[in-house]
Coordinates of C-alpha atoms and ligand atoms in Angstrom, one line a residue:
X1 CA 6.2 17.4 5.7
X2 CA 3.5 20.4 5.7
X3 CA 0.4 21.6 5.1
X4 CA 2.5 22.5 1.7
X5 CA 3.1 18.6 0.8
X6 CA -0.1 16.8 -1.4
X7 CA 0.2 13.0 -0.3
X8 CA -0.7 10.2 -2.5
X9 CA -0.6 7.0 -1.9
X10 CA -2.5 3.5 -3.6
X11 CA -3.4 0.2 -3.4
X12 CA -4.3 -2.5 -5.8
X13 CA -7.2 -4.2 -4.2
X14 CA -7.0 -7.9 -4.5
X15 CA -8.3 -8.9 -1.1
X16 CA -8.6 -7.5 2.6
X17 CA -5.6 -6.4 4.1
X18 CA -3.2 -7.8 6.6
X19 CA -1.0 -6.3 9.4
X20 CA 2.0 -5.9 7.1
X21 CA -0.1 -3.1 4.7
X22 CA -1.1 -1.9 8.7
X23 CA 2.4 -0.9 9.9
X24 CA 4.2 -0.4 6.2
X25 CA 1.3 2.2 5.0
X26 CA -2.1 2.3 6.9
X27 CA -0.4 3.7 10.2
X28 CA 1.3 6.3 8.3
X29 CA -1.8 7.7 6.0
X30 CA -3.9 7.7 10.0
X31 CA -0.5 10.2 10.8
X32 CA -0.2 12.0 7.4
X33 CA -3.8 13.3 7.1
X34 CA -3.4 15.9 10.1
X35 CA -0.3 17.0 8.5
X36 CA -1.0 17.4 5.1
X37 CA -3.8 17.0 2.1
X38 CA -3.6 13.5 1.8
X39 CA -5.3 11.2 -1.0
X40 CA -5.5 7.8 -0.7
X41 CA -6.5 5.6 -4.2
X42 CA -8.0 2.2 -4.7
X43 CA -5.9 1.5 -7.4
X44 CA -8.9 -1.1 -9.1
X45 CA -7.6 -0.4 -12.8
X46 CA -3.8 -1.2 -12.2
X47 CA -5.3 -4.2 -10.5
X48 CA -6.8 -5.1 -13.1
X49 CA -3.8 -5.5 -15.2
X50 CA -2.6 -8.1 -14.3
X51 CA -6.2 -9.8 -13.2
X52 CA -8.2 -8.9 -15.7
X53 CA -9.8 -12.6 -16.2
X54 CA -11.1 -11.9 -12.8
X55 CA -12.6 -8.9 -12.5
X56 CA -15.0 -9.7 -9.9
X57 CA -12.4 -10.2 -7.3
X58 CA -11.4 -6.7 -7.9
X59 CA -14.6 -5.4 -7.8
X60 CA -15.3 -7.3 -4.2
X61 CA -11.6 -6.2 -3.0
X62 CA -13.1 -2.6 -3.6
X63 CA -15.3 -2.9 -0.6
X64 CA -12.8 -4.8 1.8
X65 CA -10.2 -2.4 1.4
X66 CA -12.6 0.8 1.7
X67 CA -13.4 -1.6 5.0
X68 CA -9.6 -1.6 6.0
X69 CA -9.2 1.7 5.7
X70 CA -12.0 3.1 7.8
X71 CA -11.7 0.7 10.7
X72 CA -8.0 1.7 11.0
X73 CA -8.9 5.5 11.0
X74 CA -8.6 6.6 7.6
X75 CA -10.6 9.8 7.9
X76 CA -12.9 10.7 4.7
X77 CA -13.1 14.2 6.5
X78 CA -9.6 14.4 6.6
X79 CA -8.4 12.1 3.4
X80 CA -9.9 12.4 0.2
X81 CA -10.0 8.4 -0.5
X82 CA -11.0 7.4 -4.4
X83 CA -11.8 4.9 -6.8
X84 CA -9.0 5.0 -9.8
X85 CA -11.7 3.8 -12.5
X86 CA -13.7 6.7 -11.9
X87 CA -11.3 9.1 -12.8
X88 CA -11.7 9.6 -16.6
X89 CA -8.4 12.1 -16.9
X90 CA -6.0 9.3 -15.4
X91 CA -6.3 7.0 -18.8
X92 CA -6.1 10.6 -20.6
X93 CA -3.1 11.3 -19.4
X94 CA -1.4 8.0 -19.4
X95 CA -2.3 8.2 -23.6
X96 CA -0.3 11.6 -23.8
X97 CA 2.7 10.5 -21.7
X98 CA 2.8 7.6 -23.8
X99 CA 4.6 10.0 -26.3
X100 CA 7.2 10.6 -23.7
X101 CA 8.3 7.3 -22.4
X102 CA 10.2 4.9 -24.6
X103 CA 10.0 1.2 -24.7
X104 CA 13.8 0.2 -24.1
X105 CA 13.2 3.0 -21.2
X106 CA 9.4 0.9 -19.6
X107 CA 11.3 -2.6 -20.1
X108 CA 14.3 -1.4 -17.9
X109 CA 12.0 -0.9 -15.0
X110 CA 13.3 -3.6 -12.4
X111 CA 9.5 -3.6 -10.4
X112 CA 7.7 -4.7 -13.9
X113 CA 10.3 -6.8 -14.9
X114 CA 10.7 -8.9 -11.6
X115 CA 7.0 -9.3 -11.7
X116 CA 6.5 -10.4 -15.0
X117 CA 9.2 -12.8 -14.0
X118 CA 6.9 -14.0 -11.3
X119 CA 4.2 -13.7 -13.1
X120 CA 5.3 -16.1 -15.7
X121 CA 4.4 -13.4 -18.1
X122 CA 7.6 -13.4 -20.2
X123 CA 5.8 -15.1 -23.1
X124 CA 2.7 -13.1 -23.9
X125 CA 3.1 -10.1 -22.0
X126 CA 0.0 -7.4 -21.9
X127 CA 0.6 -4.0 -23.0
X128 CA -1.9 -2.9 -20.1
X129 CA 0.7 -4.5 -17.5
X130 CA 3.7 -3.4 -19.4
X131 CA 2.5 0.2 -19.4
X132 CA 1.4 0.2 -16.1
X133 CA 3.9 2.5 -14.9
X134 CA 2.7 5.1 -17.0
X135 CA -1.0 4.7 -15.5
X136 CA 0.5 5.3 -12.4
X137 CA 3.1 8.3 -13.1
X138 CA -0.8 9.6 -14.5
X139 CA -1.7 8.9 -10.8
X140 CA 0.9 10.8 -9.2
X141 CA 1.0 14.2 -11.3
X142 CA -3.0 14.1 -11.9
X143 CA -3.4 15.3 -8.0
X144 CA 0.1 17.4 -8.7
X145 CA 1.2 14.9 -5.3
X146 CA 4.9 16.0 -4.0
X147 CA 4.7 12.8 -1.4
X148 CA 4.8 9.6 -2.0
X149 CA 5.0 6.9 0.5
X150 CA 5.8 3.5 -0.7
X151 CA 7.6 0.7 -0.5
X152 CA 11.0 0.1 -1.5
X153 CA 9.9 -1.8 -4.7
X154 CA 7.9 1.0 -6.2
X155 CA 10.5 3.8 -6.1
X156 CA 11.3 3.2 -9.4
X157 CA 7.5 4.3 -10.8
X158 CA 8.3 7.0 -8.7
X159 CA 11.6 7.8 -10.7
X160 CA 9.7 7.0 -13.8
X161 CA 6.7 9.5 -12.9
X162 CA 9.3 12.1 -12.7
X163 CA 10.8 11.8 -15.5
X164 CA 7.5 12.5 -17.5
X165 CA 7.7 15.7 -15.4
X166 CA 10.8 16.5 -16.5
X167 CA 10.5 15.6 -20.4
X168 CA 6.9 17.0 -20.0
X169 CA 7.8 20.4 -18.4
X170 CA 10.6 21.1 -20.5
X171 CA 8.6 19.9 -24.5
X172 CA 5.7 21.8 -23.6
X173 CA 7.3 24.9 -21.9
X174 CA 5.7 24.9 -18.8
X175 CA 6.2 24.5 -14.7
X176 CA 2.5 22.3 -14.0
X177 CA 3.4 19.4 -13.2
X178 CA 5.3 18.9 -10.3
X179 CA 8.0 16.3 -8.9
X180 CA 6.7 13.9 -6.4
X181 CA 9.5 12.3 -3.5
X182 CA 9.6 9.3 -2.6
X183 CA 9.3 8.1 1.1
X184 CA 10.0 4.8 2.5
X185 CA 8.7 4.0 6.0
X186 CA 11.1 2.3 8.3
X187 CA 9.7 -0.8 8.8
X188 CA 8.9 -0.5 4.8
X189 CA 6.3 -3.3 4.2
X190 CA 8.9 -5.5 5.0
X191 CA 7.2 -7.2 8.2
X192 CA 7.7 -10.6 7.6
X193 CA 5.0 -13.4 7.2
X194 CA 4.0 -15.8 10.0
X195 CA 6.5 -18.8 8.3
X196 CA 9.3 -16.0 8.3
X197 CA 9.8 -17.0 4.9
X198 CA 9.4 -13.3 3.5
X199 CA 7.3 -10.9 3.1
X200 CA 4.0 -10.9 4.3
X201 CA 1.6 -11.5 1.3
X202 CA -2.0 -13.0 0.5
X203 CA -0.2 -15.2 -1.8
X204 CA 2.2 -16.9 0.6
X205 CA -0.4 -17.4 2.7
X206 CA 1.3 -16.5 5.7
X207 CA -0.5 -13.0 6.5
X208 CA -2.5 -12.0 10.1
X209 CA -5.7 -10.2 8.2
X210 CA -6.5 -6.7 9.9
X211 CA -10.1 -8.7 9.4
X212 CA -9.2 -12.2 11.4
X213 CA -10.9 -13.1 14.4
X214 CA -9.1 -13.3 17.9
X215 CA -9.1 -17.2 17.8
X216 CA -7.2 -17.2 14.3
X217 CA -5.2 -14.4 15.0
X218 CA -4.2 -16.4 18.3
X219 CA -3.9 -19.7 15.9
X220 CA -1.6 -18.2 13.8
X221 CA 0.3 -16.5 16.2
X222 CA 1.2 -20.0 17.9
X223 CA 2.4 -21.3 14.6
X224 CA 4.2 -19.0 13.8
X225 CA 8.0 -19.8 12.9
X226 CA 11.0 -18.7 15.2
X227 CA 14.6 -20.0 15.7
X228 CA 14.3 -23.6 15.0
X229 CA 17.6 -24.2 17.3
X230 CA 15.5 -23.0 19.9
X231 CA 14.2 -26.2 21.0
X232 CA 14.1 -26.3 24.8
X233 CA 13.1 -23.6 26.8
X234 CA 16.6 -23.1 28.7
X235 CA 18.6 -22.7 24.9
X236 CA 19.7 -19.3 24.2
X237 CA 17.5 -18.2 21.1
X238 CA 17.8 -15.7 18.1
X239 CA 16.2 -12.6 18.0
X240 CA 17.5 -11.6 14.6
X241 CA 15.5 -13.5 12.0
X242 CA 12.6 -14.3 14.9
X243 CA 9.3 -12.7 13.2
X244 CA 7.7 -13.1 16.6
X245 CA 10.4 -10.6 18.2
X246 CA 9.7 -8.3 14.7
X247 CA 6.0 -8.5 15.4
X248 CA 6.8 -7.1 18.8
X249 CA 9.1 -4.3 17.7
X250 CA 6.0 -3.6 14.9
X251 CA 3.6 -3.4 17.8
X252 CA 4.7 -3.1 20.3
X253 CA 4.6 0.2 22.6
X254 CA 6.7 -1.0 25.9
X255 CA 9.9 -1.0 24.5
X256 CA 11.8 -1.7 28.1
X257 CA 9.9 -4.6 28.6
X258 CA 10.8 -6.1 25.1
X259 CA 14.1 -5.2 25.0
X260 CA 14.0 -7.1 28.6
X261 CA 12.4 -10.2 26.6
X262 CA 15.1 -9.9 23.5
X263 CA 18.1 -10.3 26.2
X264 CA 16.2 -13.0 28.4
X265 CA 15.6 -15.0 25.2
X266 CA 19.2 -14.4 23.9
X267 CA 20.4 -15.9 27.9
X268 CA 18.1 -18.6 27.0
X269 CA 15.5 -19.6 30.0
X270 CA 12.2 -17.9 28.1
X271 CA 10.0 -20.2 25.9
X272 CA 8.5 -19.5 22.9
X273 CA 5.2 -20.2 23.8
X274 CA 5.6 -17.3 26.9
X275 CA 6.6 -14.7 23.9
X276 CA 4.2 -15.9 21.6
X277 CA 1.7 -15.3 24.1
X278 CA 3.0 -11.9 24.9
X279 CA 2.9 -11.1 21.3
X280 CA -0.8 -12.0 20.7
X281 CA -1.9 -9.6 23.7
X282 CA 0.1 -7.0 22.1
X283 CA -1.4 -7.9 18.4
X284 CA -4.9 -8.0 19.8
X285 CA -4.4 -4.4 21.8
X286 CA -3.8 -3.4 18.1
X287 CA -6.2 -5.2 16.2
X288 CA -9.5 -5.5 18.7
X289 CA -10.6 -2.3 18.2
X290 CA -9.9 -1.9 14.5
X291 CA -11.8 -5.6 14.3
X292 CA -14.8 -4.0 16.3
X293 CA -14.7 -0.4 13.8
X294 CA -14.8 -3.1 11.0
X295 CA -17.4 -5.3 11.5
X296 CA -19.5 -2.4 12.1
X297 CA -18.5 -0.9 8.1
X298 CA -18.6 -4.3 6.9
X299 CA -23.1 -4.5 7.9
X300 CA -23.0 -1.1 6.0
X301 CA -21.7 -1.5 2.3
X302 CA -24.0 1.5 1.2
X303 CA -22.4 4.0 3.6
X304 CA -19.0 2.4 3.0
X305 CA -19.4 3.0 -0.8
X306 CA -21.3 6.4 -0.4
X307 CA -17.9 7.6 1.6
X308 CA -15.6 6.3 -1.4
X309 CA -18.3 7.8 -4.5
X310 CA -18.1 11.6 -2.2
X311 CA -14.2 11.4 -2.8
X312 CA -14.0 10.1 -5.9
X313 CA -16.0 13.2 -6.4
X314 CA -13.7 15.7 -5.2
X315 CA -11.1 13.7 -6.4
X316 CA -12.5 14.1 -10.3
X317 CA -12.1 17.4 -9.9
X318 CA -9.0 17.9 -9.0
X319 CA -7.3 15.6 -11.8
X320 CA -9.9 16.7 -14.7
X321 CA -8.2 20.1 -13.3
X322 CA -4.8 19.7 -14.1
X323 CA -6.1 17.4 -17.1
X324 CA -7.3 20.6 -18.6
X325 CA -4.1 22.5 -17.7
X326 CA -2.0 19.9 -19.8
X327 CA -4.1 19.9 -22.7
X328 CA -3.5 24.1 -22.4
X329 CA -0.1 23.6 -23.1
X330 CA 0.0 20.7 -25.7
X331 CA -2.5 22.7 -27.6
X332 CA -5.5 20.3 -27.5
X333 CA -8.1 22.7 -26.3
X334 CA -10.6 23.9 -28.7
Ligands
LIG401 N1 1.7 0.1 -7.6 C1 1.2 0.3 -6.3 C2 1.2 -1.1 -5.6 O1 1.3 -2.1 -6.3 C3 -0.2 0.8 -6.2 C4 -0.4 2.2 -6.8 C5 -1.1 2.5 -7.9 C6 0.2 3.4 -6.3 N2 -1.0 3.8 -8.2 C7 -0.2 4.4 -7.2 C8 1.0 3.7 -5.2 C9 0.2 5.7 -7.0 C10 1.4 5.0 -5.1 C11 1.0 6.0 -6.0 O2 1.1 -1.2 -4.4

C-alpha cells in the first residue's frame, strides 16, 4: 500500500449499517485514507438491480449510509465518497465493455449465480442484475483503482473487471486501463450474526446496527447465542463457534485479558452472562462515540448530502476523464 495505490471500494445501500460492514470494511477505509487516494461509492444503481420495485428504500439508504460513514471517520477531506448514479461515464462504459464480455463468460460468475439462487430469480432473470458485474468492472477502471478491498464473495467481479482490462488493453492497443488487486481483510465480513447462524445481515435479522441505541445494543448482546452445552456456569464452554468470544476478538483491544477469558471459559467456572457483559462494555467503547458523531449527521441531512454532491463532483471528473481516454482509443471521438 502507497500513496501510489487508488483505493475503491462500494456499497449497495439498502439500509444503515451494522458492526459487521464496521470491522470487515468501515475500519479499514478510516486506515486506508492516510495511506492512499481512497474513493469510497454508494453503489445506489447496482442496488437498484435487484430492488428496483423499491426505489425509495434506496434512495433513503443513501442518507443512512452517508450517516455511517461519517460517524465512523470516513473523512470527505481525506476520501473522495460518491453517489454511483451521478456518474454518467459509469453506464457509458458498462455499454462498451459489453462488447467484451460474453454471456456463457457473465453466467459462470459464482457471486451472481448464488444470488440469483437466493434470489429466487432463476425464472425471469433481469438483464440489469445479470450484467451487473460489468457496471461494476465500469466502477473499478473508471477511477483507474489498483485496490480493492472486498469481501471474499466479490473477488470474482474483481477477476471479471480485469479481464475487460486485459481484452480491452490488448483490442484497442493501449496501456489505460489498469488492473485492480483484490484484498480481503482478515476478519473479511465474516463476523457472524447475534444467532451465530452466519453471517451478519439485515436480512437475517441478527445484526448490532452501528445506529442502535445502548439499551438494544445491550438487549441483543444478552440474546445473543453461544455454546448451548454450556448450560451451568461451572461446564467447560466452546470458544470456537461462540460469536460472543468473536465479537471480543473483533473489538476487542486487551488481548491478555481475553485470551485470560477464552481459557477460563474452556476450564469451565465463567458464565455467559459475565462475558456477555464484558462484551457489551467492549461493544459500547466502540460504538458510543460513533452513536454520538451520528446522531449529530443524522439532525443535518443537508450537510450530510452537501458532503456526498462535493465528491460526486470530483469524482465525475475523474471517470468522465478516463471515459474520454477510452473513447480516444475506440475511435469514438469526433
Ligand atoms: N458489489 C458490492 C457489494 O455488493 C458493491 C460494489 C459496487 C462494489 N461497486 C463496487 C465494491 C466496486 C467494490 C468495488 O457489496
Amino acid at each position: 500500500m502507497s500513496k501510489k495505490d487508488i483505493v475503491l471500494t462500494g456499497d449497495r445501500p439498502s439500509g444503515k449499517l451494522h458492526v459487521g460492514h464496521y470491522v470487515g470494511a468501515l475500519k479499514n477505509r478510516v486506515q486506508f485514507q492516510d495511506t492512499c487516494t481512497q474513493y469510497v461509492m454508494i453503489a445506489d444503481v447496482q442496488a437498484l438491480t435487484d430492488n428496483f420495485e423499491d426505489p425509495k428504500k434506496i434512495r433513503d439508504a443513501v442518507f443512512e449510509v452517508m450517516c455511517d460513514y461519517l460517524a465512523v471517520g470516513i473523512d470527505p477531506l481525506k476520501t473522495t465518497i460518491f453517489l454511483q448514479s451521478m456518474i454518467p461515464a459509469i453506464p457509458e462504459l458498462t455499454m462498451y465493455y459489453m462488447n467484451l464480455v460474453t454471456v456463457a463468460r457473465l453466467a459462470r460468475n459464482p457471486t451472481v449465480k448464488a444470488e440469483i439462487k437466493q434470489k429466487g430469480m432463476e425464472e425471469s432473470l433481469p438483464v440489469g442484475f445479470f450484467t451487473y458485474p460489468l457496471n461494476q468492472s465500469a466502477d473499478i477502471t473508471a477511477f483507474k483503482a489498483t485496490l480493492v478491498p472486498v469481501g471474499e464473495d466479490q473477488l470474482p467481479m474483481i477477476e471479471q473487471s480485469n479481464e475487460i482490462v486485459r481484452s480491452f488493453n490488448r483490442i484497442y492497443k493501449t496501456d489505460l486501463l489498469v488492473e485492480a488487486k483484490g484484498l480481503v481483510p482478515r476478519i473479511g465480513g465474516r463476523l457472524p450474526g447475534i444467532d451465530g447462524q452466519g453471517k451478519m445481515s439485515k436480512s437475517l435479522n441478527n445484526a448490532i446496527y452501528l445506529s442502535d441505541p445502548m439499551d438494544e445494543v445491550a438487549k441483543k448482546v444478552r440474546s445473543m447465542y453461544t455454546d448451548p452445552n454450556h448450560l451451568r456456569v461451572e461446564d467447560p464452554g466452546k470458544v470456537e463457534g461462540n460469536p460472543v468470544f468473536d465479537y471480543l476478538d473483533a473489538f476487542g483491544t486487551d488481548v491478555d485479558k481475553i485470551i485470560e477469558l477464552k481459557s477460563h471459559y474452556q476450564r469451565g467456572g465463567l458464565g455467559d452472562m459475565t462475558v456477555k457483559k464484558y462484551l457489551l462494555e467492549v461493544l459500547e467503547g466502540v460504538l458510543d462515540p460513533i452513536r454520538e458523531r451520528r446522531k449529530v449527521y443524522k439532525q443535518d441531512r443537508e450537510g450530510v448530502m452537501r458532503i456526498l454532491m462535493e465528491g460526486t463532483k470530483v469524482a465525475r471528473e475523474v471517470a468522465q476523464k478516463t471515459l474520454d481516454e477510452v473513447k480516444q482509443v475506440m475511435y469514438l471521438q469526433y
